[in-house]
């Protein structure tokens, strides 16, 4: 039997299924019904009443999924701003949505949900929670028949539930686009089977004790998945590592912070990039991020930048986002750069106050959320770029690290 640890796929790699609908329509019941006893629930993190609730489970054949039980926000007058914002944020990371309906109730609220999902190009289907066996009006039927829908009573009998789950999975599969269901692997088309990949991993003050950080772990796993050969070393042992290899590696991937040191060591004809740039290419829009770099040259002392990181962590005195990048930029520009930091799920709404957003690789959030963040910046006309690109740019090594992606 697999342990919880073995089953625990990172949240960022799970398909996020958002359950939306008005208050008391039965969203929590539906989440519990889907994540019933014959499914392997990996974890469930309940928030406060203002929060969405996340439940992670295996939903074969869709794979590892996270169900998001969102708070209903139909009765706006009685709700806190915070609760509305939490539910609104759930739209940002939902890969596919289930809109739960009460029989014969279709109002502006349901239409607003459809609009919010459509604006984000999020596929969705309806479930009509008809536990009182109400007769559906022809009007209501006509409205929902334009979409994929399931009418159900959520009965507890095993056979009923199995039939429901089978129909649900089949309908979900029919609305989810292939590129959402099967995300492009981190190896993309830059690493192939049996190629040799040297990863350079510094263990500085910012490195957590006793483990590697998630972008490195995910990259190692992605290489192993395609049968590539992975060699891991620190920058201090890179020279000896290369000397011990019979052939040159096919690609060297390093942490952004040691780009210069690594470039001084590796042969000029070996492909080279950073973990951060691989994530930027895999999770967001590479061109937009690269375009954002141009804003650095136009920064003035009165401008402010946003350092956006997708997880909350205790910042060390060597922290890449809060310490190293501002220092490098200030040195490059010749003046002290003003900056704010956002971390975890907090991503400011008032982005227009910034002249540039520098985002981390986003290994802890799903692609949908990363793209939502990028789109908010684009909508506000604020250039956005990535940690790795900025560090390489100020070190005059950008052309070299982006080469594998623009060939
Ligand atoms: S800061 Fe960003 S890239 Fe780094 S670990 Fe957190 S989510 Fe991943």
XYZ file of C-alpha atoms and ligand atoms in Angstrom:
415
model
C 0.000 0.000 0.000
C 1.261 3.439 -0.815
C 1.984 5.776 2.075
C 0.464 9.229 2.331
C 3.884 10.659 1.442
C 4.057 8.623 -1.763
C 0.580 9.734 -2.782
C 1.171 13.354 -1.987
C 1.493 14.945 -5.430
C 2.323 18.643 -5.029
C -0.764 20.838 -5.240
C 0.756 22.710 -8.159
C 0.597 19.540 -10.274
C -2.996 18.637 -9.411
C -6.008 19.385 -11.572
C -7.989 22.010 -9.645
C -11.751 21.459 -9.748
C -13.632 24.486 -8.378
C -17.153 23.930 -7.053
C -19.211 27.115 -7.361
C -22.817 27.936 -6.585
C -25.057 29.915 -4.294
C -25.010 29.608 -0.502
C -26.606 26.398 0.824
C -26.955 24.794 -2.589
C -24.986 21.797 -1.266
C -21.415 22.495 -2.409
C -19.794 20.948 0.689
C -22.105 17.932 0.430
C -21.032 17.494 -3.181
C -17.338 17.762 -2.291
C -17.777 15.140 0.437
C -19.818 12.988 -1.908
C -17.114 13.048 -4.603
C -14.327 12.449 -2.092
C -16.147 9.507 -0.510
C -14.718 6.414 1.126
C -13.670 4.538 -1.944
C -11.377 7.338 -3.048
C -7.980 8.034 -1.524
C -8.130 11.376 0.199
C -4.620 12.645 0.667
C -5.280 15.736 2.696
C -8.007 18.191 3.498
C -7.301 21.679 4.626
C -10.311 23.484 5.985
C -10.070 27.219 6.210
C -12.225 29.554 8.209
C -15.779 30.248 7.086
C -14.373 32.981 4.883
C -12.025 30.608 3.091
C -12.415 28.160 0.285
C -11.754 24.594 1.443
C -9.328 22.371 -0.482
C -9.543 18.590 -0.634
C -6.894 16.606 -2.465
C -7.652 13.132 -3.773
C -7.043 10.709 -6.611
C -9.869 10.726 -9.134
C -8.935 8.078 -11.650
C -8.610 8.428 -14.658
C -8.248 12.193 -14.200
C -5.361 11.611 -11.770
C -4.504 13.696 -8.701
C -7.044 16.482 -8.240
C -7.798 19.217 -5.728
C -11.471 19.946 -5.110
C -12.105 23.563 -4.130
C -15.227 24.072 -2.037
C -15.852 27.784 -2.535
C -17.995 29.983 -0.317
C -21.279 31.125 -1.885
C -21.281 34.863 -2.398
C -24.841 35.472 -3.559
C -25.970 37.366 -0.466
C -23.361 40.115 -0.812
C -24.997 42.443 1.752
C -24.281 39.991 4.597
C -20.822 38.966 3.549
C -17.404 40.319 4.393
C -15.218 41.731 1.659
C -12.675 39.085 2.622
C -15.049 36.194 1.876
C -15.966 37.612 -1.504
C -12.274 38.067 -2.334
C -11.449 34.488 -1.310
C -14.105 33.048 -3.589
C -13.127 35.409 -6.380
C -9.520 34.210 -6.031
C -10.691 30.614 -6.489
C -11.553 31.490 -10.098
C -7.853 32.253 -10.660
C -6.692 28.703 -9.985
C -9.669 26.646 -11.146
C -8.775 24.423 -14.108
C -12.323 23.135 -14.508
C -15.460 24.211 -12.664
C -18.616 22.531 -11.470
C -21.503 24.934 -11.015
C -23.987 23.475 -8.588
C -27.602 24.490 -9.165
C -30.828 24.154 -7.226
C -33.671 22.967 -9.489
C -35.364 25.808 -11.388
C -33.134 28.532 -9.927
C -31.235 30.451 -12.551
C -30.508 34.089 -11.848
C -27.963 36.775 -12.563
C -25.777 35.090 -9.938
C -25.426 31.905 -11.997
C -24.821 34.005 -15.092
C -22.090 35.942 -13.281
C -20.332 32.683 -12.438
C -20.506 31.621 -16.086
C -19.094 34.992 -17.142
C -16.238 34.836 -14.630
C -15.326 31.356 -15.874
C -15.701 32.215 -19.539
C -13.499 35.312 -19.105
C -10.778 33.024 -17.786
C -11.403 30.416 -20.501
C -12.216 27.900 -17.750
C -14.331 24.934 -18.881
C -17.330 24.082 -16.705
C -20.350 21.859 -16.323
C -23.484 21.966 -14.214
C -24.794 19.641 -11.540
C -28.425 20.051 -10.550
C -28.802 18.979 -6.932
C -32.344 17.645 -7.167
C -32.618 15.783 -3.871
C -36.274 16.800 -3.473
C -37.057 15.359 -6.906
C -38.565 18.589 -8.172
C -39.932 18.689 -11.692
C -37.612 20.801 -13.800
C -39.380 23.601 -15.647
C -39.045 23.693 -19.428
C -37.352 27.082 -19.155
C -34.722 25.781 -16.751
C -34.224 22.639 -18.813
C -33.694 24.689 -21.925
C -31.104 26.860 -20.198
C -28.997 24.012 -18.817
C -29.316 21.848 -21.895
C -27.022 24.309 -23.679
C -24.242 22.980 -21.438
C -22.965 19.655 -20.106
C -24.987 18.858 -16.997
C -25.892 16.095 -14.546
C -29.109 15.905 -12.580
C -28.587 14.023 -9.324
C -29.998 13.345 -5.875
C -26.612 12.529 -4.299
C -27.987 9.313 -2.785
C -25.654 7.432 -0.470
C -26.154 3.953 -1.997
C -22.838 2.727 -3.362
C -24.181 1.808 -6.787
C -25.842 5.233 -7.202
C -22.677 7.045 -6.159
C -20.530 4.918 -8.481
C -22.829 5.679 -11.376
C -22.752 9.379 -10.512
C -18.934 9.434 -10.289
C -18.590 7.603 -13.557
C -20.880 10.125 -15.295
C -19.112 13.037 -13.599
C -15.650 11.859 -14.683
C -16.805 11.215 -18.209
C -18.377 14.720 -18.433
C -15.317 16.362 -16.862
C -13.072 14.605 -19.371
C -15.278 15.829 -22.194
C -14.931 19.505 -21.219
C -11.282 19.662 -20.108
C -8.878 20.498 -22.939
C -6.035 18.037 -23.509
C -3.325 20.604 -22.652
C -4.933 21.182 -19.241
C -5.410 17.494 -18.492
C -1.882 16.554 -19.545
C 0.349 19.462 -18.696
C 3.536 19.864 -20.641
C 6.361 18.282 -18.613
C 9.098 20.519 -17.230
C 11.576 18.889 -19.602
C 9.453 20.398 -22.432
C 11.294 19.877 -25.694
C 14.678 20.916 -24.365
C 15.614 17.593 -22.729
C 15.233 14.191 -24.375
C 15.464 10.592 -23.176
C 18.961 9.361 -22.301
C 20.476 12.843 -22.487
C 22.799 13.844 -19.659
C 21.609 16.707 -17.491
C 23.936 18.317 -14.967
C 22.075 20.255 -12.274
C 24.020 22.772 -10.230
C 22.493 23.282 -6.812
C 24.151 25.739 -4.414
C 23.735 25.110 -0.703
C 23.911 28.696 0.514
C 22.226 30.301 3.518
C 18.919 30.406 1.634
C 18.891 26.630 1.075
C 16.635 24.721 3.487
C 18.379 22.303 5.830
C 18.336 18.637 4.865
C 16.458 18.868 1.574
C 16.348 20.342 -1.893
C 13.849 23.021 -2.844
C 10.722 22.127 -4.818
C 11.778 23.503 -8.251
C 14.912 21.332 -8.086
C 13.000 18.243 -6.922
C 10.335 18.680 -9.621
C 12.989 19.088 -12.302
C 14.856 15.953 -11.197
C 11.598 13.990 -11.286
C 10.666 15.348 -14.728
C 14.068 14.241 -16.107
C 13.762 10.788 -14.558
C 10.253 10.473 -16.015
C 11.670 10.672 -19.537
C 14.703 8.473 -18.741
C 17.223 11.304 -18.862
C 20.428 10.883 -16.836
C 20.685 13.363 -13.978
C 23.892 14.403 -12.239
C 23.603 16.818 -9.324
C 26.463 18.854 -7.981
C 27.239 22.115 -6.225
C 28.914 24.933 -8.137
C 32.077 24.319 -6.107
C 32.386 20.765 -7.479
C 31.140 21.471 -11.005
C 34.596 21.559 -12.596
C 35.558 18.172 -11.112
C 32.145 16.748 -12.049
C 32.602 17.685 -15.699
C 36.150 16.325 -15.699
C 34.877 12.969 -14.491
C 32.313 12.709 -17.297
C 33.376 10.820 -20.426
C 31.263 13.109 -22.646
C 30.058 16.666 -22.346
C 26.575 16.935 -20.789
C 23.689 17.795 -23.091
C 22.474 20.565 -20.834
C 23.485 22.250 -17.584
C 20.726 23.691 -15.374
C 21.676 25.842 -12.435
C 20.170 27.954 -9.726
C 19.891 31.574 -10.938
C 22.183 32.756 -8.181
C 25.255 30.969 -9.546
C 24.751 31.681 -13.257
C 28.008 33.593 -13.644
C 30.143 31.094 -11.765
C 28.704 28.194 -13.764
C 29.165 29.938 -17.091
C 32.855 30.418 -16.319
C 33.212 26.650 -15.991
C 31.026 24.966 -18.617
C 32.010 24.596 -22.299
C 30.524 27.250 -24.602
C 28.745 24.696 -26.805
C 26.769 23.080 -23.964
C 23.129 24.157 -23.600
C 22.594 26.088 -20.416
C 19.669 27.515 -18.483
C 18.284 27.996 -14.963
C 15.508 26.323 -12.945
C 13.657 29.613 -12.754
C 13.677 30.126 -16.518
C 12.462 26.569 -17.116
C 9.518 27.268 -14.791
C 8.831 30.575 -16.486
C 8.656 28.838 -19.834
C 6.594 25.906 -18.536
C 4.106 27.726 -16.295
C 3.609 31.162 -17.751
C 3.994 32.978 -21.011
C 7.691 33.036 -21.838
C 7.444 35.849 -24.417
C 5.566 38.172 -22.055
C 8.067 37.488 -19.269
C 10.985 38.134 -21.605
C 9.376 41.340 -22.870
C 9.002 42.480 -19.256
C 12.795 42.558 -18.861
C 12.941 45.622 -21.121
C 11.273 47.683 -18.371
C 14.393 47.455 -16.200
C 16.264 49.991 -18.330
C 13.437 52.519 -17.929
C 13.191 52.300 -14.126
C 13.592 55.613 -12.286
C 14.370 56.235 -8.601
C 10.715 57.186 -7.947
C 9.359 53.918 -9.408
C 8.347 50.952 -7.331
C 8.585 47.289 -8.263
C 6.694 44.279 -6.927
C 8.569 41.138 -5.952
C 5.910 38.413 -6.144
C 6.568 35.007 -4.697
C 3.984 32.257 -4.818
C 4.718 30.699 -1.428
C 5.230 32.035 2.061
C 8.558 31.159 3.539
C 10.738 32.502 6.260
C 13.075 34.910 4.491
C 16.744 34.350 5.238
C 19.227 37.213 5.223
C 20.267 35.893 1.823
C 16.711 35.709 0.440
C 16.698 35.830 -3.337
C 13.517 37.908 -3.727
C 13.805 40.286 -0.815
C 17.563 40.732 -0.640
C 19.536 39.555 -3.658
C 17.349 40.799 -6.515
C 16.815 44.322 -5.054
C 20.568 44.563 -4.388
C 21.486 43.418 -7.891
C 18.985 45.816 -9.467
C 20.106 48.761 -7.338
C 23.702 48.076 -8.312
C 22.798 47.780 -11.989
C 20.679 50.954 -12.014
C 22.908 53.007 -9.740
C 20.139 53.953 -7.282
C 18.228 52.288 -4.440
C 15.234 50.505 -5.856
C 11.890 50.798 -4.052
C 10.011 47.542 -3.801
C 7.091 45.708 -2.159
C 6.895 41.963 -1.609
C 3.775 39.821 -1.968
C 3.885 36.192 -0.944
C 1.652 33.124 -0.888
C -1.909 33.603 -2.061
C -1.698 37.380 -1.667
C -1.267 39.103 -4.973
C -2.108 42.810 -4.920
C -5.041 44.129 -6.901
C -3.606 47.601 -7.330
C -0.838 46.486 -9.658
C -0.897 49.798 -11.521
C 1.260 51.347 -8.784
C 4.206 49.216 -9.918
C 6.559 49.827 -12.823
C 7.604 46.206 -12.968
C 6.571 42.882 -11.404
C 9.285 40.296 -10.829
C 7.687 36.914 -10.168
C 9.302 33.750 -8.813
C 9.110 30.482 -10.752
C 5.770 29.663 -9.104
C 6.568 26.007 -8.390
C 3.920 25.906 -5.646
C 0.986 27.185 -7.699
C -0.694 25.657 -10.695
C -0.260 26.937 -14.219
C -3.761 28.443 -14.231
C -2.959 30.637 -11.233
C 0.382 31.695 -12.679
C -1.285 32.656 -15.959
C -4.023 34.533 -14.020
C -1.320 36.553 -12.251
C 0.391 37.288 -15.536
C -2.904 38.345 -17.124
C -3.715 40.750 -14.265
C -0.376 42.449 -14.956
C -1.003 42.550 -18.710
C -4.529 43.979 -18.176
C -3.042 46.785 -16.078
C -0.267 47.345 -18.563
C 2.407 46.530 -16.010
C 5.477 44.680 -17.328
C 6.032 41.342 -15.643
C 9.139 39.185 -15.662
C 10.792 36.397 -13.736
C 13.499 36.050 -11.051
C 15.829 34.029 -13.283
C 15.501 36.418 -16.218
C 16.290 39.454 -14.063
C 19.360 37.871 -12.486
C 20.650 36.739 -15.862
C 19.910 40.137 -17.406
C 21.894 42.129 -14.847
C 24.693 39.571 -15.115
C 24.715 39.968 -18.893
C 23.970 36.279 -19.444
C 20.332 36.434 -20.555
C 20.965 35.439 -24.182
C 22.775 32.312 -23.045
C 20.112 31.106 -20.583
C 17.147 31.655 -22.909
C 18.854 29.971 -25.862
C 17.301 26.503 -25.262
C 13.792 28.047 -25.548
C 14.194 30.179 -28.626
C 15.904 27.667 -30.916
S 9.354 31.322 -4.046
Fe 8.242 30.574 -5.879
S 9.708 29.284 -6.981
Fe 10.503 29.569 -4.892
S 9.755 27.804 -3.748
Fe 8.229 29.454 -3.463
S 6.714 29.142 -5.139
Fe 8.538 27.929 -5.651
